[in-house]
Each structure stands twice: as C-alpha cells, then as structure tokens.
Amino acid sequence: MRKVVVTDIARTDLAVVDDLAGYGVATVHEALGRIGYLGTGLRPIQRGTRIAGNAVTALCAPGDNLMIHAAVEQCTAGDLLVVTTTSPCTDGMFGELLATSLRSRGVRGLVIEAGVRDVAELNAMGFPVWSAAVSAQGTVKATAGAVNVPVVVGGGLVRPGDVIVADDDGVLCVPRADAAEGVRKARARIEKEEATREALAGGQLGLDRYDLRSLLREQGVEYLTAAEYAEEE
C-alpha cells in the first residue's frame, strides 16, 4: 500500500449530489440497474436521515485512526467521509470529537467499515453515521495509511469524489461519471412509481399492473378451488 494523501480530488457538483440525496438509496440503486450498493454490513446509528455527499476516503490500519485525522484536513463542505481498514476491524475508531471537527468543515456524515462510539453524543449533535459496528474499544494513532485513494467498502469500489447516498436502507456509491445520469433515471423512476402508486391505490392488482398473470401461466401455476385441491391430494 502506498502511503499517500491526495489533496486535490475532483468532486461531483453539489446540485447533482443534493438531487441524488432527495431520491434516496433504494430508488437510485434501482434506477442505475442495481449497482453500487455497499451491502448490509453498514447500518445507520440513527433513523430518518437521508443524505448524500462527495466521498473523501481514508484507508486505515485496524485499530488505528491516524488517517482519519489526516482525512479531516482534506474535507470540504458537502463531503462525506468514507473509512475502511486494511483488514477487518470493529474497534470504535470514530467518535464525537472527530465528528465535531468534521462538522466544522461542512462534512455531512460518515460511512465507516469499522466501529464507531459515542453514539448518544453523535445522535444528540445530529451527525449521521453508517457503520459496521458499535464499540467502546478505542484506537491508537501510530500507523500511516492513505487518504483519497480508491477503497473497497462492503465489497464495492469507492473512488474519491464519487457520490455516497445513505439513508435507513443503507449506503450506495454512485460513480462521479454516472451521477448526472443517476438523477435523470431516478426522476423517471419516481414518475413511473407515482403512476403505479395511483393505480394500486385505485384497486388495480400488481398481478395486472406488471402483467404477472402470463408469467404465472408460463411457470405452470394452476388456480384450483379448495375442493379441487383437496380432491387431488
């Protein structure tokens, strides 16, 4: 691993980032063809928060948050810090003091594939976090890593400047090159879903709305009365 801090990353336009935040993880994920989801291992410590931000990445040694401190300096307004480790770690690598520092720089939240602590304080200050663990176990500041390099989080690739969308459904990474397209496709999906919602509210069945009856027939599904079913048994 090259020990480096990259200082001048390209970022996605914040207007695009904010639009993606409004649509949320599930809608954008579906709109882009079900790509970019960072897995079920990252869970929010709060509820009801939906954000998006430009990824600033930090690659740390397990149990060592030195590079988180280095990453804070590289953060600007509208960013979202993404942290992972070189091998699995559940230690509480981030807490209220680091959140205070990030907030002063306009950072919108944290995604960390490790542990977080000071959960009550983080919730009280309204700093959103998605983490792989909650742990009181502290860390040291001793081992260099890297900042603003591509990292793998939850099995997905995150590059600096990609858009991270996070809400109660989990965390999604939208590549910077695909962000504007993601907005267009998410908007189209929302419009389609609204038409479907109105139809379902009016009594139309999903079987008919999605033309699923023909699929059931193709799969050999039979409709029998209870008496017919009992007789065949």
Short mmCIF file of C-alpha atoms in Angstrom, two decimals:
data_model
loop_
_atom_site.label_atom_id
_atom_site.label_comp_id
_atom_site.label_asym_id
_atom_site.label_seq_id
_atom_site.Cartn_x
_atom_site.Cartn_y
_atom_site.Cartn_z
CA MET A 1 0.00 0.00 0.00
CA ARG A 2 1.30 3.41 -0.94
CA LYS A 3 1.21 5.84 1.98
CA VAL A 4 -0.20 8.97 0.40
CA VAL A 5 -2.60 11.86 0.97
CA VAL A 6 -4.12 13.11 -2.27
CA THR A 7 -5.04 16.75 -1.81
CA ASP A 8 -6.90 17.91 -4.92
CA ILE A 9 -9.60 15.40 -5.80
CA ALA A 10 -12.31 16.18 -8.35
CA ARG A 11 -15.79 16.35 -6.83
CA THR A 12 -19.32 15.96 -8.15
CA ASP A 13 -21.36 19.15 -8.46
CA LEU A 14 -23.29 19.62 -5.22
CA ALA A 15 -26.54 20.33 -7.06
CA VAL A 16 -26.34 16.81 -8.51
CA VAL A 17 -25.35 15.39 -5.12
CA ASP A 18 -28.34 17.05 -3.45
CA ASP A 19 -30.71 15.74 -6.12
CA LEU A 20 -29.49 12.19 -5.53
CA ALA A 21 -29.98 12.62 -1.79
CA GLY A 22 -33.61 13.51 -2.38
CA TYR A 23 -34.29 10.28 -4.24
CA GLY A 24 -32.65 8.00 -1.69
CA VAL A 25 -30.70 4.77 -1.78
CA ALA A 26 -33.34 2.30 -2.99
CA THR A 27 -34.63 4.47 -5.84
CA VAL A 28 -31.19 5.42 -7.17
CA HIS A 29 -29.96 1.85 -6.80
CA GLU A 30 -32.86 0.52 -8.86
CA ALA A 31 -32.65 3.36 -11.38
CA LEU A 32 -28.98 2.65 -12.12
CA GLY A 33 -29.55 -1.07 -12.65
CA ARG A 34 -28.98 -2.30 -9.10
CA ILE A 35 -25.32 -1.35 -8.86
CA GLY A 36 -23.30 0.41 -6.20
CA TYR A 37 -24.99 -0.88 -3.03
CA LEU A 38 -22.37 -1.29 -0.31
CA GLY A 39 -24.06 -4.19 1.44
CA THR A 40 -25.99 -4.98 4.57
CA GLY A 41 -22.99 -4.64 6.86
CA LEU A 42 -23.24 -0.84 7.02
CA ARG A 43 -26.11 0.26 9.25
CA PRO A 44 -27.19 3.71 10.46
CA ILE A 45 -26.82 4.63 14.10
CA GLN A 46 -29.81 6.98 13.66
CA ARG A 47 -33.18 6.80 11.93
CA GLY A 48 -34.90 9.05 9.46
CA THR A 49 -31.78 10.63 7.94
CA ARG A 50 -31.21 10.77 4.18
CA ILE A 51 -28.03 12.40 2.91
CA ALA A 52 -25.54 12.38 0.06
CA GLY A 53 -22.05 13.78 -0.22
CA ASN A 54 -18.80 13.65 -2.14
CA ALA A 55 -16.61 10.79 -0.95
CA VAL A 56 -13.37 11.58 0.82
CA THR A 57 -11.72 8.24 1.54
CA ALA A 58 -9.45 7.10 4.34
CA LEU A 59 -7.65 3.74 4.42
CA CYS A 60 -6.51 2.93 7.95
CA ALA A 61 -4.66 0.20 9.78
CA PRO A 62 -7.04 -1.77 12.01
CA GLY A 63 -7.39 -0.21 15.43
CA ASP A 64 -5.64 2.97 14.28
CA ASN A 65 -7.39 6.22 13.33
CA LEU A 66 -4.36 8.29 12.35
CA MET A 67 -5.51 8.58 8.75
CA ILE A 68 -8.98 9.73 9.78
CA HIS A 69 -7.30 12.76 11.33
CA ALA A 70 -5.32 13.25 8.12
CA ALA A 71 -8.52 12.96 6.07
CA VAL A 72 -10.31 15.66 8.07
CA GLU A 73 -7.93 18.26 6.63
CA GLN A 74 -8.89 17.24 3.09
CA CYS A 75 -12.64 17.56 3.68
CA THR A 76 -14.72 20.47 2.45
CA ALA A 77 -18.37 21.43 2.63
CA GLY A 78 -20.63 18.80 1.08
CA ASP A 79 -18.23 15.91 1.61
CA LEU A 80 -18.95 12.58 3.27
CA LEU A 81 -16.04 10.74 4.87
CA VAL A 82 -15.65 7.07 3.92
CA VAL A 83 -13.35 4.99 6.11
CA THR A 84 -12.18 1.41 5.83
CA THR A 85 -9.30 -0.66 7.15
CA THR A 86 -6.64 -2.87 5.62
CA SER A 87 -8.05 -5.88 7.48
CA PRO A 88 -11.32 -6.41 9.36
CA CYS A 89 -11.80 -4.23 12.43
CA THR A 90 -14.69 -3.45 14.75
CA ASP A 91 -12.89 -1.06 17.11
CA GLY A 92 -14.53 2.29 17.84
CA MET A 93 -12.33 4.34 15.51
CA PHE A 94 -14.56 7.43 15.39
CA GLY A 95 -16.44 9.40 17.99
CA GLU A 96 -17.89 12.75 18.99
CA LEU A 97 -14.64 14.76 18.88
CA LEU A 98 -13.85 13.76 15.30
CA ALA A 99 -17.45 14.46 14.36
CA THR A 100 -17.12 17.94 15.84
CA SER A 101 -14.04 18.55 13.70
CA LEU A 102 -15.75 17.26 10.55
CA ARG A 103 -18.86 19.31 11.18
CA SER A 104 -16.79 22.49 11.40
CA ARG A 105 -15.69 21.79 7.82
CA GLY A 106 -19.20 21.21 6.50
CA VAL A 107 -18.92 17.42 6.25
CA ARG A 108 -22.33 15.78 6.02
CA GLY A 109 -21.66 12.42 7.63
CA LEU A 110 -19.54 9.31 7.93
CA VAL A 111 -19.52 5.82 6.44
CA ILE A 112 -17.09 3.54 8.24
CA GLU A 113 -16.45 -0.14 7.67
CA ALA A 114 -15.32 -0.48 11.27
CA GLY A 115 -16.63 0.59 14.66
CA VAL A 116 -17.96 3.88 15.98
CA ARG A 117 -18.52 5.03 19.55
CA ASP A 118 -20.10 7.98 21.40
CA VAL A 119 -23.36 7.04 19.73
CA ALA A 120 -25.53 9.07 22.11
CA GLU A 121 -23.41 12.16 21.57
CA LEU A 122 -23.37 11.70 17.79
CA ASN A 123 -27.13 11.41 17.72
CA ALA A 124 -27.54 14.42 20.01
CA MET A 125 -25.43 16.58 17.71
CA GLY A 126 -27.21 15.23 14.65
CA PHE A 127 -24.09 13.89 12.94
CA PRO A 128 -25.16 10.90 10.83
CA VAL A 129 -23.07 7.73 10.74
CA TRP A 130 -23.33 4.40 8.96
CA SER A 131 -21.00 1.82 10.49
CA ALA A 132 -20.20 -1.88 10.54
CA ALA A 133 -20.11 -1.96 14.34
CA VAL A 134 -20.60 -0.01 17.55
CA SER A 135 -17.78 -0.47 20.02
CA ALA A 136 -16.34 1.32 23.04
CA GLN A 137 -12.93 -0.15 22.20
CA GLY A 138 -10.58 2.73 21.46
CA THR A 139 -7.78 3.07 18.94
CA VAL A 140 -4.22 4.36 18.61
CA LYS A 141 -2.64 6.86 16.23
CA ALA A 142 0.52 5.14 15.07
CA THR A 143 0.33 3.68 11.57
CA ALA A 144 0.21 5.55 8.28
CA GLY A 145 -2.28 4.63 5.59
CA ALA A 146 -3.77 6.62 2.73
CA VAL A 147 -6.28 9.37 2.07
CA ASN A 148 -8.25 9.94 -1.13
CA VAL A 149 -7.33 6.72 -2.86
CA PRO A 150 -9.82 4.18 -4.23
CA VAL A 151 -11.03 1.84 -1.50
CA VAL A 152 -13.28 -1.21 -1.30
CA VAL A 153 -16.13 -0.88 1.19
CA GLY A 154 -18.74 -3.58 1.64
CA GLY A 155 -17.46 -5.28 -1.48
CA GLY A 156 -17.96 -2.14 -3.58
CA LEU A 157 -15.39 0.21 -5.07
CA VAL A 158 -15.48 3.81 -3.82
CA ARG A 159 -13.36 6.45 -5.52
CA PRO A 160 -12.73 9.93 -4.13
CA GLY A 161 -15.35 12.31 -5.50
CA ASP A 162 -17.94 9.59 -6.08
CA VAL A 163 -21.34 10.34 -4.61
CA ILE A 164 -22.28 8.46 -1.46
CA VAL A 165 -26.03 8.26 -0.81
CA ALA A 166 -27.08 7.00 2.61
CA ASP A 167 -30.37 6.55 4.44
CA ASP A 168 -32.25 3.99 6.51
CA ASP A 169 -31.94 1.46 3.66
CA GLY A 170 -28.14 1.50 3.68
CA VAL A 171 -25.35 3.06 1.66
CA LEU A 172 -24.93 3.45 -2.09
CA CYS A 173 -21.94 4.62 -4.13
CA VAL A 174 -22.69 6.40 -7.41
CA PRO A 175 -19.60 6.86 -9.59
CA ARG A 176 -18.93 10.52 -10.29
CA ALA A 177 -19.21 9.91 -14.04
CA ASP A 178 -22.70 8.41 -13.57
CA ALA A 179 -24.10 10.92 -11.09
CA ALA A 180 -25.99 13.17 -13.52
CA GLU A 181 -27.41 10.13 -15.30
CA GLY A 182 -28.44 8.78 -11.91
CA VAL A 183 -30.50 11.90 -11.30
CA ARG A 184 -32.27 11.58 -14.65
CA LYS A 185 -33.00 7.90 -14.22
CA ALA A 186 -34.12 8.31 -10.61
CA ARG A 187 -36.52 11.10 -11.63
CA ALA A 188 -38.00 8.88 -14.34
CA ARG A 189 -38.38 6.03 -11.88
CA ILE A 190 -40.15 8.24 -9.37
CA GLU A 191 -42.62 9.38 -12.05
CA LYS A 192 -43.28 5.77 -13.04
CA GLU A 193 -43.74 4.74 -9.41
CA GLU A 194 -46.18 7.57 -8.80
CA ALA A 195 -48.37 6.34 -11.66
CA THR A 196 -48.18 2.82 -10.26
CA ARG A 197 -48.98 4.04 -6.76
CA GLU A 198 -52.12 5.77 -8.00
CA ALA A 199 -53.18 2.64 -9.89
CA LEU A 200 -52.65 0.38 -6.87
CA ALA A 201 -54.44 2.82 -4.58
CA GLY A 202 -57.34 2.69 -7.04
CA GLY A 203 -57.58 -1.07 -6.66
CA GLN A 204 -55.53 -2.39 -9.57
CA LEU A 205 -53.58 -5.52 -8.63
CA GLY A 206 -49.87 -5.88 -9.10
CA LEU A 207 -50.65 -9.09 -10.99
CA ASP A 208 -52.29 -6.99 -13.68
CA ARG A 209 -50.15 -3.86 -13.43
CA TYR A 210 -46.97 -5.84 -14.02
CA ASP A 211 -48.54 -8.44 -16.33
CA LEU A 212 -47.64 -11.22 -13.91
CA ARG A 213 -50.54 -13.49 -14.79
CA SER A 214 -48.87 -14.51 -18.04
CA LEU A 215 -45.67 -15.23 -16.13
CA LEU A 216 -47.56 -17.45 -13.71
CA ARG A 217 -49.07 -19.35 -16.65
CA GLU A 218 -45.64 -19.76 -18.24
CA GLN A 219 -44.35 -21.15 -14.94
CA GLY A 220 -47.17 -23.69 -14.87
CA VAL A 221 -49.10 -22.24 -11.93
CA GLU A 222 -52.66 -23.60 -11.67
CA TYR A 223 -55.65 -21.97 -10.00
CA LEU A 224 -57.75 -24.53 -8.09
CA THR A 225 -60.65 -24.26 -5.71
CA ALA A 226 -60.11 -25.63 -2.24
CA ALA A 227 -62.32 -28.61 -3.12
CA GLU A 228 -60.35 -29.31 -6.30
CA TYR A 229 -57.05 -29.12 -4.42
CA ALA A 230 -58.30 -31.44 -1.67
CA GLU A 231 -59.58 -33.94 -4.20
CA GLU A 232 -56.20 -34.11 -5.97
CA GLU A 233 -54.38 -34.58 -2.68
#
